mmCIF file of C-alpha atoms in Angstrom:
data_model
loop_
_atom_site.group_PDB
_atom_site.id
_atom_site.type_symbol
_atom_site.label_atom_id
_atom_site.label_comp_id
_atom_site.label_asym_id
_atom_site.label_seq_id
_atom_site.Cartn_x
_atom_site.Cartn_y
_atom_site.Cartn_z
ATOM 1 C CA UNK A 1 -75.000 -4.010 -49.722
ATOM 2 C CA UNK A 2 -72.925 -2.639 -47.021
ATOM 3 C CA UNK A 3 -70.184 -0.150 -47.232
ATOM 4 C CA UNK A 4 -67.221 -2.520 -47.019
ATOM 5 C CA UNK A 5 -68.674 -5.049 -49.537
ATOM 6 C CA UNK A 6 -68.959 -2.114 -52.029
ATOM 7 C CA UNK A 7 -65.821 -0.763 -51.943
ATOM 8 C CA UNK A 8 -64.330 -4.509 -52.180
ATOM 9 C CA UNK A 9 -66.566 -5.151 -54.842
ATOM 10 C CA UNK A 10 -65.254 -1.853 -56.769
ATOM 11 C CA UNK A 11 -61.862 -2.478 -56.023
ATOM 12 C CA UNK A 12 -62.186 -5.915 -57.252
ATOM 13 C CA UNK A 13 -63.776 -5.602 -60.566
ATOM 14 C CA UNK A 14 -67.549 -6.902 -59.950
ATOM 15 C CA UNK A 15 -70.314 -4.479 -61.258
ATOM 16 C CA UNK A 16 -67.551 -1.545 -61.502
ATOM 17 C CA UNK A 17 -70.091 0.224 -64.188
ATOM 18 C CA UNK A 18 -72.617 0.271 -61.673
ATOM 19 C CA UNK A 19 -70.913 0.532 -57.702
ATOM 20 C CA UNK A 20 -72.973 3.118 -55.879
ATOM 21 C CA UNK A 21 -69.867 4.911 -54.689
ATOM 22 C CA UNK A 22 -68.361 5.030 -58.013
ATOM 23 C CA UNK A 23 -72.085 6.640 -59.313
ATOM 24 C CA UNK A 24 -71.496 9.002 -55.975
ATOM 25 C CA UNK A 25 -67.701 9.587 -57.000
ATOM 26 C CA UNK A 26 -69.560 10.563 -60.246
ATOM 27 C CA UNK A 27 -72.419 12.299 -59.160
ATOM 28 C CA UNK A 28 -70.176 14.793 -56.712
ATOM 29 C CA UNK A 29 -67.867 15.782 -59.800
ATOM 30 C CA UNK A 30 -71.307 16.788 -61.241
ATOM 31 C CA UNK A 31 -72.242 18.800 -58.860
ATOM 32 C CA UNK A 32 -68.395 20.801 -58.999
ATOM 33 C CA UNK A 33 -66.592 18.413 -56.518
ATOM 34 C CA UNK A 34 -66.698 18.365 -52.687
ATOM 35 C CA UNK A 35 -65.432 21.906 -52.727
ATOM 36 C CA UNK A 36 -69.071 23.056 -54.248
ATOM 37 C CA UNK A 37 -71.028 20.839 -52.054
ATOM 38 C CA UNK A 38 -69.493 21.399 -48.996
ATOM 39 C CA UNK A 39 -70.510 25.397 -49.543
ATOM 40 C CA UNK A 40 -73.560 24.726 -49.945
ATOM 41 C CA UNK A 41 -73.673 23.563 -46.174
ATOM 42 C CA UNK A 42 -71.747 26.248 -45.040
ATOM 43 C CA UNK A 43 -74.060 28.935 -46.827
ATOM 44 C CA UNK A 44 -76.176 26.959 -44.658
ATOM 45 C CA UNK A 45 -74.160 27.382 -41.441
ATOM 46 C CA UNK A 46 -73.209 23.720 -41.026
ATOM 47 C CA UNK A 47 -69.391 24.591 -40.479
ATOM 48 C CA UNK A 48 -69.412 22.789 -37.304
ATOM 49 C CA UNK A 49 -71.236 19.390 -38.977
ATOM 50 C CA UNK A 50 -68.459 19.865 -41.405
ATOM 51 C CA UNK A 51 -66.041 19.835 -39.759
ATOM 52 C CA UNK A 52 -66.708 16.542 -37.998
ATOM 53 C CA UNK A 53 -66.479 15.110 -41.374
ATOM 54 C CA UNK A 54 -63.166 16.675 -42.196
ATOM 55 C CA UNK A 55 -61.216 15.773 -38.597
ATOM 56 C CA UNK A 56 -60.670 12.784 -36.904
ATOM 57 C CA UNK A 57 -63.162 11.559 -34.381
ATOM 58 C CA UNK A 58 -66.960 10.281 -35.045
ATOM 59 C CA UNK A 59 -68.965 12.547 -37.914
ATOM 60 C CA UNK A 60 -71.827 14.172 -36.961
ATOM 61 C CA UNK A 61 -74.928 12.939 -38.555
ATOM 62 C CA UNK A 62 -77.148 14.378 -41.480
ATOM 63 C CA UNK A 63 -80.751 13.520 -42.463
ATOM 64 C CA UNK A 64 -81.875 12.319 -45.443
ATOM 65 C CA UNK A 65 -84.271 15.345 -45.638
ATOM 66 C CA UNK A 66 -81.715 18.103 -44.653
ATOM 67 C CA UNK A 67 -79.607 16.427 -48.133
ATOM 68 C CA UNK A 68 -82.568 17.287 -49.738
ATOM 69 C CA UNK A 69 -82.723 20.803 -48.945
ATOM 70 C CA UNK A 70 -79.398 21.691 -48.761
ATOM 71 C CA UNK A 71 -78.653 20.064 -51.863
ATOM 72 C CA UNK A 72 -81.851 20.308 -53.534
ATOM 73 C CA UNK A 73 -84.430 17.993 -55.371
ATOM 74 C CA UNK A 74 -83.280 18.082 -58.616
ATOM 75 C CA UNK A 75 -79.705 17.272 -58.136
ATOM 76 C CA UNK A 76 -80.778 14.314 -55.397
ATOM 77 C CA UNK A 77 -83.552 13.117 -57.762
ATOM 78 C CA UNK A 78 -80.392 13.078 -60.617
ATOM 79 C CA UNK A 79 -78.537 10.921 -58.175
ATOM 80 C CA UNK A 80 -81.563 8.872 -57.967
ATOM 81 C CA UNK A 81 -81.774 8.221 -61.701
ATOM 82 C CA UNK A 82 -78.387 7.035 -62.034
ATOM 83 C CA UNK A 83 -78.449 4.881 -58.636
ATOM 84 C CA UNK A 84 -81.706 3.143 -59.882
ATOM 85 C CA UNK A 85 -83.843 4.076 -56.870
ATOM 86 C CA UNK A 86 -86.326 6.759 -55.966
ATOM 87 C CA UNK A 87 -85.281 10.492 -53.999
ATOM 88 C CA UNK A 88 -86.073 9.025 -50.849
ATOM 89 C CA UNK A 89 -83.587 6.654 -50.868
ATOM 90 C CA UNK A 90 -81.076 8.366 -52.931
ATOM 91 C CA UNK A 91 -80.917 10.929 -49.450
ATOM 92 C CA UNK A 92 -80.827 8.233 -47.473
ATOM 93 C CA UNK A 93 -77.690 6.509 -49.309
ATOM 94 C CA UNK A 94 -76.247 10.203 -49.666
ATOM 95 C CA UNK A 95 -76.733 10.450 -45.911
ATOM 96 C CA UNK A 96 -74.979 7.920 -44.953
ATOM 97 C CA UNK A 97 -71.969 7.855 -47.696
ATOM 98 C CA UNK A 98 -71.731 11.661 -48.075
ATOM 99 C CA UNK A 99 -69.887 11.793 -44.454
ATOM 100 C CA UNK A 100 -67.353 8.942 -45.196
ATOM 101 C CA UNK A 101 -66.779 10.053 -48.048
ATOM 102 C CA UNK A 102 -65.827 13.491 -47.482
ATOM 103 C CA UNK A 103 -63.926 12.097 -44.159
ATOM 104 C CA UNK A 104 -61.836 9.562 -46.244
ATOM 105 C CA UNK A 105 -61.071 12.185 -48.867
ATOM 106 C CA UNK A 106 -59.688 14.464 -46.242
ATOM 107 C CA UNK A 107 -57.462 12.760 -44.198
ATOM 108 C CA UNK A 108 -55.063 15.981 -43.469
ATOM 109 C CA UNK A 109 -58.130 17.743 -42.548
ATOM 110 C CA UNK A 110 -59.174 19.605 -46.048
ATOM 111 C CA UNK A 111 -60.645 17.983 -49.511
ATOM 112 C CA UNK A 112 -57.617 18.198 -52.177
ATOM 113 C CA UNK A 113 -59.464 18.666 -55.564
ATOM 114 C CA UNK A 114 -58.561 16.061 -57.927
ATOM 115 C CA UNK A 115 -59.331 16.008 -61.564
ATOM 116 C CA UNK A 116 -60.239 12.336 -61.312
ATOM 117 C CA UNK A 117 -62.556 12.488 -57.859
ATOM 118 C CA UNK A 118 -63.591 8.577 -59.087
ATOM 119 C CA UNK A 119 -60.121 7.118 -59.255
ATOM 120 C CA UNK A 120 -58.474 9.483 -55.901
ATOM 121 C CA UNK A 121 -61.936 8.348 -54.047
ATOM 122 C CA UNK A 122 -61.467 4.562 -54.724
ATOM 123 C CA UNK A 123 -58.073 4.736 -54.343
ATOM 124 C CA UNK A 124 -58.107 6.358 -50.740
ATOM 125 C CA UNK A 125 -60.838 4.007 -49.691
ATOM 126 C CA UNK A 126 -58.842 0.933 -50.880
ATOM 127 C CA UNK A 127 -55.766 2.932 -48.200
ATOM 128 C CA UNK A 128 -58.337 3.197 -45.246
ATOM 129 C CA UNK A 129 -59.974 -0.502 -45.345
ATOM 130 C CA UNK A 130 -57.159 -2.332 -46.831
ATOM 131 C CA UNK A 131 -54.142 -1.174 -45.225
#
């Protein structure tokens, strides 16, 4: 299921329980919000990949085996469990969501920590592809 077809699925009511960006939304909180995971790339010296997420303009790329390392195997294979699929593909979907999501969260440039990252996340997404 693509990206758009997800979040209109979300915002729409169809298989809210289950969305994968809703489990992400979840997952992230888990993990101590954004703020937490995005120091674990910077302990990592990824400022610069980062940052691409956080500004305008295209964001830089991540493999699905650097999310496994940064993040680690047990909190990816958690993600996997609640997603329904194995590690592999759980760093492959974090891959390619992690970016957008931290991009669409930030849209003055820094992640605002909100109490309720699953509501704010849906809610910003719904601004950016429904506006």
């Amino acid at each position: 299921m693509g990206l758009l077809n997800t979040v209109t699925n979300t915002l729409a009511g169809q298989g809210a329980s289950s969305s994968p960006y809703q489990v992400i939304f979840t997952w992230i909180e888990e993990q101590g919000g954004c703020g937490a995971i995005l120091e674990k790339f910077k302990a990592e010296g990824l400022e610069n990949l980062i940052q691409s997420w956080l500004t305008s303009g295209d964001n830089l790329p991540l493999s699905p085996e650097r999310i496994t390392t940064i993040l680690g195997s047990p909190a990816v294979q958690n993600l996997a469990v609640k997603l329904g699929v194995d590690s592999e593909k759980a760093s492959t979907i974090l891959a390619e969501y992690l970016p957008k999501i931290i991009d669409t969260l930030s849209p003055n440039g820094h992640i605002s920590e909100r109490n309720d990252l699953v509501s704010s996340g849906v809610k910003l997404l719904e601004g950016k592809f429904f506006s």
